[in-house]
Short mmCIF file of C-alpha atoms in Angstrom, two decimals:
data_model
loop_
_atom_site.label_atom_id
_atom_site.label_comp_id
_atom_site.label_asym_id
_atom_site.label_seq_id
_atom_site.Cartn_x
_atom_site.Cartn_y
_atom_site.Cartn_z
CA MET A 1 38.75 -16.13 3.50
CA LEU A 2 35.24 -17.44 2.91
CA ALA A 3 34.74 -18.05 6.64
CA GLN A 4 35.65 -14.44 7.40
CA ALA A 5 33.15 -13.20 4.83
CA GLY A 6 30.42 -15.39 6.33
CA LEU A 7 31.24 -14.21 9.84
CA PHE A 8 31.14 -10.60 8.66
CA LEU A 9 27.74 -11.17 7.05
CA VAL A 10 26.29 -12.81 10.18
CA ASP A 11 27.71 -10.07 12.39
CA THR A 12 26.21 -7.37 10.18
CA LEU A 13 22.76 -8.97 10.01
CA VAL A 14 22.60 -9.66 13.76
CA GLY A 15 23.79 -6.12 14.51
CA PHE A 16 21.15 -4.62 12.22
CA LEU A 17 18.38 -6.72 13.76
CA CYS A 18 19.50 -5.82 17.29
CA PHE A 19 19.57 -2.16 16.32
CA ALA A 20 16.01 -2.41 14.98
CA LEU A 21 14.81 -4.18 18.15
CA LEU A 22 16.40 -1.58 20.41
CA LEU A 23 15.03 1.23 18.25
CA ARG A 24 11.56 -0.27 18.61
CA PHE A 25 12.01 -0.44 22.38
CA TYR A 26 13.15 3.17 22.63
CA MET A 27 10.37 4.36 20.34
CA GLN A 28 7.84 2.66 22.63
CA ALA A 29 9.50 3.97 25.79
CA PHE A 30 9.52 7.58 24.57
CA ARG A 31 6.03 7.32 23.04
CA VAL A 32 7.17 8.08 19.50
CA PRO A 33 4.35 7.48 17.00
CA PHE A 34 4.89 4.54 14.67
CA ARG A 35 2.96 6.19 11.84
CA ASN A 36 6.07 7.65 10.20
CA GLN A 37 8.22 5.81 7.66
CA VAL A 38 10.96 4.80 10.08
CA GLY A 39 8.47 3.52 12.64
CA ALA A 40 6.56 1.50 10.08
CA PHE A 41 9.81 -0.02 8.77
CA VAL A 42 10.96 -0.99 12.27
CA VAL A 43 7.60 -2.56 13.09
CA GLN A 44 7.49 -4.57 9.88
CA LEU A 45 11.09 -5.70 10.34
CA THR A 46 10.66 -6.88 13.93
CA ASN A 47 7.03 -8.06 14.14
CA TRP A 48 7.90 -11.68 13.33
CA LEU A 49 10.04 -11.84 16.46
CA VAL A 50 8.21 -9.54 18.87
CA ILE A 51 4.58 -10.65 18.44
CA PRO A 52 5.10 -14.30 19.53
CA LEU A 53 7.24 -13.20 22.49
CA ARG A 54 4.55 -10.80 23.70
CA ARG A 55 2.38 -13.78 24.54
CA LEU A 56 5.11 -15.17 26.80
CA LEU A 57 6.75 -12.05 28.27
CA PRO A 58 4.65 -9.45 30.07
CA GLY A 59 5.53 -5.79 30.03
CA VAL A 60 6.99 -4.21 33.15
CA PHE A 61 6.12 -0.60 34.07
CA GLY A 62 4.89 0.04 30.53
CA LEU A 63 8.14 -1.21 28.95
CA ASP A 64 8.00 -3.97 26.37
CA LEU A 65 10.45 -6.71 27.34
CA SER A 66 9.73 -8.70 24.20
CA CYS A 67 11.96 -6.22 22.32
CA LEU A 68 14.86 -6.27 24.76
CA LEU A 69 15.19 -10.01 25.35
CA PRO A 70 15.78 -11.07 21.71
CA ALA A 71 18.34 -8.28 21.21
CA TYR A 72 20.19 -9.40 24.32
CA LEU A 73 20.06 -13.07 23.36
CA LEU A 74 21.19 -12.41 19.78
CA GLN A 75 24.21 -10.45 20.98
CA PHE A 76 25.01 -13.14 23.55
CA ALA A 77 24.84 -15.85 20.89
CA LEU A 78 27.04 -13.80 18.58
CA LEU A 79 29.69 -13.52 21.27
CA LEU A 80 29.76 -17.28 21.75
#
């Protein structure tokens, strides 16, 4: 019972973080300004993960891959 609750909590947190990373990617791709409340919340929530990866991963065709890679890897780790 406790293991199921822990798994549910991890699944929810990883899902929320992946949603925020993908939202940041789509907001950058569609040139949505980050000056609104939702944009500022997404930036503050994901900066700790995106900023260090930007030094390692270059953008391709104006798309920020440092938002897509952690979302993909988090979902892959959750499946394992």
